[in-house]
Amino acid sequence: MNAIKRVCCFLEENRERFEEELCAFLRFPSISANPDYRQDILSCAEWLRARFVEIGLAAEILPTKGWPAVVAETPKRPGLPTVLVYGHYDVQPVDPLDLWNSPPFEPRRENGILYARGATDDKGQVYTHVKAAEAWMRAVGEIPVNLIFLIEGEEEIGSPNLEEFIQERRARFEADAVLISDTSQFGPNQPALCYALRGLTYMEFVVTGSNQDLHSGMFGGIVPNPAQVVANVIASLKKPDGSIAIEGFYDGVRDAEEWEIREYEKLPWDFAGLARELGLPSLSGEREYPVPVRKWCRPTLDVNGLYGGYAGKGAKTVIPSQAGAKVSMRLVPGQDANRIADLFEAHVRAGIPSDCRIEIIRYQNSPATVIPVEDPAMRAGKEALQRGFGKEPLLIREGASIPVVAFFVDVMKMPVVLLGFGLPDDNLHAPNEKFTLADFHRGIATSAHFHDVYARIRSK
Amino acid sequence: MNAIKRVCCFLEENRERFEEELCAFLRFPSISANPDYRQDILSCAEWLRARFVEIGLAAEILPTKGWPAVVAETPKRPGLPTVLVYGHYDVQPVDPLDLWNSPPFEPRRENGILYARGATDDKGQVYTHVKAAEAWMRAVGEIPVNLIFLIEGEEEIGSPNLEEFIQERRARFEADAVLISDTSQFGPNQPALCYALRGLTYMEFVVTGSNQDLHSGMFGGIVPNPAQVVANVIASLKKPDGSIAIEGFYDGVRDAEEWEIREYEKLPWDFAGLARELGLPSLSGEREYPVPVRKWCRPTLDVNGLYGGYAGKGAKTVIPSQAGAKVSMRLVPGQDANRIADLFEAHVRAGIPSDCRIEIIRYQNSPATVIPVEDPAMRAGKEALQRGFGKEPLLIREGASIPVVAFFVDVMKMPVVLLGFGLPDDNLHAPNEKFTLADFHRGIATSAHFHDVYARIRSK
């Protein structure tokens, strides 16, 4: 029996134990946003470190300026390609708690589905790679690649220390490919390999008029209204046809290529069903582009938050002192994220009347990423998914953004293979987060196959 | 010594006791918005009823569908004019409690100022009329007018049962004039007689797109954004010059008359000081009109609340399912309040794209009021203020709205005399509400003089 067959047998024999271990991993309320969970976060990191040691990897907990990272690795064998597995052991907060059907940190298995906070984002997906490594070590005695794990504890709070952490240990983390499982399949039983992500520029602006809330009867007609100003500015960001009116916003935008559009149209979409599910008559947006292009390849601008004055029940006749908006823009290849932030700021400032003050806050600002599909790692990813799921993966983009991917690709010059094992409806960041157990096991198999295939491709 | 002189002597002799009684009145936390205060509200009404009985009036507590009203009256003597004093014994909630310098229901006198919730709005002002009636009864034995008190307990929750209550007892409340003290002087030591109020149409609209909040990365570009729709609609309500863009909004608006504008310009304004106080470079609005006209005689439209999506700290990439706005319009004579509400609704509905739903809520909807300044009651009010404050009152409008005034004037056909004894900075509805004790006493004197002057004018 060859090596990968032995690995696959080992996986079959250990399904139940793997699920039990994942449940143990999920019991830690490692909520990075809340310092009250400090001890749980540290215990979770220590538990994970111990699992790496158990299977024969050198593992340690490395401090950052925030929550620590768990780093594990196989002994470096020259001649083998090096694979970096990135993931995170921290989870989102759980509120609103009353919408959960069972406690978020008491994993529940029902009809082949595992419910718990972190089930898919990202403990469940991270653990597929840990168990694949175990299978190679136990069934074969070694892994056919040099494997490094970097499992951080701050992804859900925006990875504030990650880039610096990696830069400081650049040599240690240099690899031929990065594996990340923090996305989803295209749909049930439909694996997909994602080769591009949109970037993100997230801005907030706050407009202040008078220095206190005022009675609209006594002051209506003689003072500026910041809520009106905010609405005017937001309205000015779009043209009547819905396109973005910020001067220069579309400069440099690289359109999707012909072959991509042709591929997208072949995918098993159900847009009518999706619209129905969302309670909409149909999907909308830039009608001159096919829906997948609007969703993946076109830049967007969305108001994510609007606030000012009285938002409670009933009527209050107040002219607010302040009002504001949070606005995010999804960026595509060819757009410079910092330039977009500057253009947005200039546009907003130009819309503020002289008797109001404005404050602009810049949050995330990361470019779009495209990973060359012909990279050996991408080819290995495709074949690994085919073997793990028994089905050819689709080649897709994602409309969302994962800033660390742009960092790995653009700064570290390492291709990133996004192997998403979850489903689009797994309730990431929401109540009743879930992970299909069959996908957990297919994910482990995919990871195991990846090392096998990638080692073969690279040694050719 | 003539009657009014005897009344004035009585007032001088009883200043300290009147203040003590007002403090007792203020100790009841009669917060109408909160049913937890049920017993305090009822006790407060009973306390007030007892004060009327004490001075020789027939008084009773009359139930409404909500909190009861205290009604008191002198025996009806034919040939005398009838004066209805309207006021309220309920008060606003007190939060934020930590901004109060002393407990809101433990009245505190300091440097001639009385601090307590209700000090000026409206217990302190109501009590001036009670003590004026006492002075007439005790010092003279009778009041030179037929006097009716209607002191309700629901003004701070919008007087939901008042009009029906009065309509059902129309004959009982019919009077030649209504006295209301629930406004302010023009400024310290500057009494004013207000002869016009703006009306108010208060609307809210809520826009719904998809039936749940969506991830802006996964759905940005293919679904409607209700926050953007709300901003577009709000922006469309105004033209670039700041005028209101609702079709037909200005139809019928009656401009201030020449004599009014001339009078307003003579008033002791300090607009530069006001702007400085508000942290603004200058007052703004329709520059083609003088500031007092903008403030009192021109209709306005203000966003009072704006909401949708994520308004907390930091960034959340959500496309909100719902967003909305609260908008109020101050109306002037010549504008029909119901028509304005209809025009607003039509304008907003026209701005909603076909893939969004809209809900429109109508709150208060009351017309502007103008009380003829040559009415005998108004002349009496003017003279009473002159005598009570020792200074000629200014003739002013108010930019705010008191719906019951329109009801008395338009429906009951009774002139309303607004004798405001408070100051514009008395912190109505806010922490550290106050009432200047000198104004309390001058208010009592003014009320006492009113009956004297009005009886004389009417008997001519």
Tab-separated table of C-alpha atoms in Angstrom, chain A residues 198 200 202 209-212 214-225 227-228 231-232 234-235 238 274 277-281 283-285 291 294-295 300 302-320 326 328 330 355 363 399-400, chain B residues 198 200 202 209-212 214-225 227-228 231-232 234-235 238 274 277-281 283-285 291 294-295 300 302-320 326 328 330 355 363 399-400:
chain	number	residue	atom	x	y	z
A	198	ARG	CA	-11.595	41.853	-3.473
A	200	LEU	CA	-11.356	46.669	1.172
A	202	TYR	CA	-13.334	51.014	5.199
A	209	GLY	CA	-22.598	71.115	13.682
A	210	SER	CA	-23.500	72.936	16.883
A	211	ASN	CA	-21.785	71.719	20.032
A	212	GLN	CA	-24.977	70.275	21.529
A	214	LEU	CA	-30.811	71.451	19.843
A	215	HIS	CA	-34.606	71.720	19.919
A	216	SER	CA	-35.806	71.735	16.317
A	217	GLY	CA	-38.589	74.174	17.163
A	218	MET	CA	-36.301	76.735	18.711
A	219	PHE	CA	-33.399	76.319	16.291
A	220	GLY	CA	-34.915	74.881	13.108
A	221	GLY	CA	-34.063	77.277	10.291
A	222	ILE	CA	-30.968	78.895	11.759
A	223	VAL	CA	-28.429	76.121	12.416
A	224	PRO	CA	-26.876	73.380	10.244
A	225	ASN	CA	-28.210	69.838	10.560
A	227	ALA	CA	-27.750	64.420	9.717
A	228	GLN	CA	-28.820	66.247	6.565
A	231	ALA	CA	-27.246	62.156	3.940
A	232	ASN	CA	-26.212	64.668	1.278
A	234	ILE	CA	-23.772	59.705	1.108
A	235	ALA	CA	-26.174	60.500	-1.722
A	238	LYS	CA	-23.422	57.498	-6.153
A	274	LEU	CA	-30.969	33.396	-3.745
A	277	GLU	CA	-34.232	33.595	0.053
A	278	LEU	CA	-33.234	37.234	0.649
A	279	GLY	CA	-36.799	38.458	0.146
A	280	LEU	CA	-35.870	40.428	-2.973
A	281	PRO	CA	-37.682	40.479	-6.340
A	283	LEU	CA	-30.617	40.566	-7.591
A	284	SER	CA	-29.642	44.093	-8.556
A	285	GLY	CA	-26.549	46.183	-9.257
A	291	VAL	CA	-24.138	38.798	-11.690
A	294	ARG	CA	-20.802	42.231	-10.096
A	295	LYS	CA	-20.238	39.997	-7.081
A	300	THR	CA	-18.503	48.494	-4.863
A	302	ASP	CA	-21.731	50.325	0.595
A	303	VAL	CA	-22.998	52.284	3.566
A	304	ASN	CA	-22.431	49.919	6.498
A	305	GLY	CA	-23.728	52.254	9.166
A	306	LEU	CA	-25.686	55.482	9.404
A	307	TYR	CA	-26.297	57.313	12.664
A	308	GLY	CA	-27.324	60.649	14.120
A	309	GLY	CA	-29.966	62.118	16.400
A	310	TYR	CA	-32.750	60.123	17.985
A	311	ALA	CA	-33.183	56.532	16.808
A	312	GLY	CA	-35.407	55.238	19.619
A	313	LYS	CA	-39.129	54.704	19.596
A	314	GLY	CA	-41.434	57.607	18.918
A	315	ALA	CA	-40.673	61.196	18.080
A	316	LYS	CA	-38.007	63.494	19.492
A	317	THR	CA	-37.616	66.927	17.955
A	318	VAL	CA	-33.861	67.181	18.086
A	319	ILE	CA	-31.364	68.713	15.708
A	320	PRO	CA	-28.403	66.429	16.334
A	326	LYS	CA	-19.456	54.072	7.981
A	328	SER	CA	-16.767	50.470	2.838
A	330	ARG	CA	-14.643	46.615	-2.134
A	355	ASP	CA	-20.277	75.714	9.358
A	363	TYR	CA	-10.060	51.480	9.224
A	399	GLY	CA	-16.204	39.144	-3.222
A	400	ALA	CA	-14.971	39.381	0.357
B	198	ARG	CA	-45.212	77.035	14.370
B	200	LEU	CA	-45.377	70.408	13.420
B	202	TYR	CA	-43.343	64.581	12.393
B	209	GLY	CA	-34.114	45.710	1.402
B	210	SER	CA	-33.163	42.082	1.902
B	211	ASN	CA	-34.764	40.327	4.836
B	212	GLN	CA	-31.516	40.072	6.804
B	214	LEU	CA	-25.755	40.756	4.684
B	215	HIS	CA	-21.965	40.584	4.396
B	216	SER	CA	-20.874	43.447	2.164
B	217	GLY	CA	-18.109	41.334	0.657
B	218	MET	CA	-20.371	38.484	-0.347
B	219	PHE	CA	-23.332	40.625	-1.425
B	220	GLY	CA	-21.865	44.032	-2.277
B	221	GLY	CA	-22.835	44.800	-5.863
B	222	ILE	CA	-25.916	42.596	-6.170
B	223	VAL	CA	-28.398	43.745	-3.494
B	224	PRO	CA	-29.964	47.112	-2.610
B	225	ASN	CA	-28.570	49.041	0.353
B	227	ALA	CA	-28.977	53.004	4.142
B	228	GLN	CA	-28.016	54.394	0.747
B	231	ALA	CA	-29.602	58.947	2.418
B	232	ASN	CA	-30.742	59.510	-1.168
B	234	ILE	CA	-33.108	62.643	2.725
B	235	ALA	CA	-30.800	64.421	0.296
B	238	LYS	CA	-33.618	69.723	0.039
B	274	LEU	CA	-25.735	82.695	20.364
B	277	GLU	CA	-22.379	79.613	22.445
B	278	LEU	CA	-23.398	76.894	19.971
B	279	GLY	CA	-19.869	76.578	18.603
B	280	LEU	CA	-20.896	77.831	15.159
B	281	PRO	CA	-19.187	80.480	13.010
B	283	LEU	CA	-26.273	81.317	12.368
B	284	SER	CA	-27.326	79.922	9.020
B	285	GLY	CA	-30.459	79.135	7.005
B	291	VAL	CA	-32.841	85.569	11.439
B	294	ARG	CA	-36.183	82.165	9.779
B	295	LYS	CA	-36.631	81.133	13.403
B	300	THR	CA	-38.405	74.145	8.092
B	302	ASP	CA	-35.051	68.766	9.886
B	303	VAL	CA	-33.730	65.234	10.124
B	304	ASN	CA	-34.182	64.353	13.795
B	305	GLY	CA	-32.835	60.828	13.538
B	306	LEU	CA	-30.926	58.694	11.083
B	307	TYR	CA	-30.238	55.002	11.606
B	308	GLY	CA	-29.238	51.820	9.834
B	309	GLY	CA	-26.551	49.147	9.980
B	310	TYR	CA	-23.699	49.196	12.448
B	311	ALA	CA	-23.254	52.313	14.546
B	312	GLY	CA	-20.930	50.909	17.237
B	313	LYS	CA	-17.194	51.292	17.536
B	314	GLY	CA	-14.966	50.099	14.749
B	315	ALA	CA	-15.788	48.542	11.417
B	316	LYS	CA	-18.444	45.991	10.546
B	317	THR	CA	-18.936	45.101	6.919
B	318	VAL	CA	-22.684	44.791	6.903
B	319	ILE	CA	-25.273	45.708	4.288
B	320	PRO	CA	-28.181	46.566	6.574
B	326	LYS	CA	-37.169	60.600	11.491
B	328	SER	CA	-39.959	66.824	11.278
B	330	ARG	CA	-42.177	73.096	11.356
B	355	ASP	CA	-36.613	46.273	-4.792
B	363	TYR	CA	-46.511	61.083	14.564
B	399	GLY	CA	-40.564	78.559	16.572
B	400	ALA	CA	-41.714	75.570	18.589
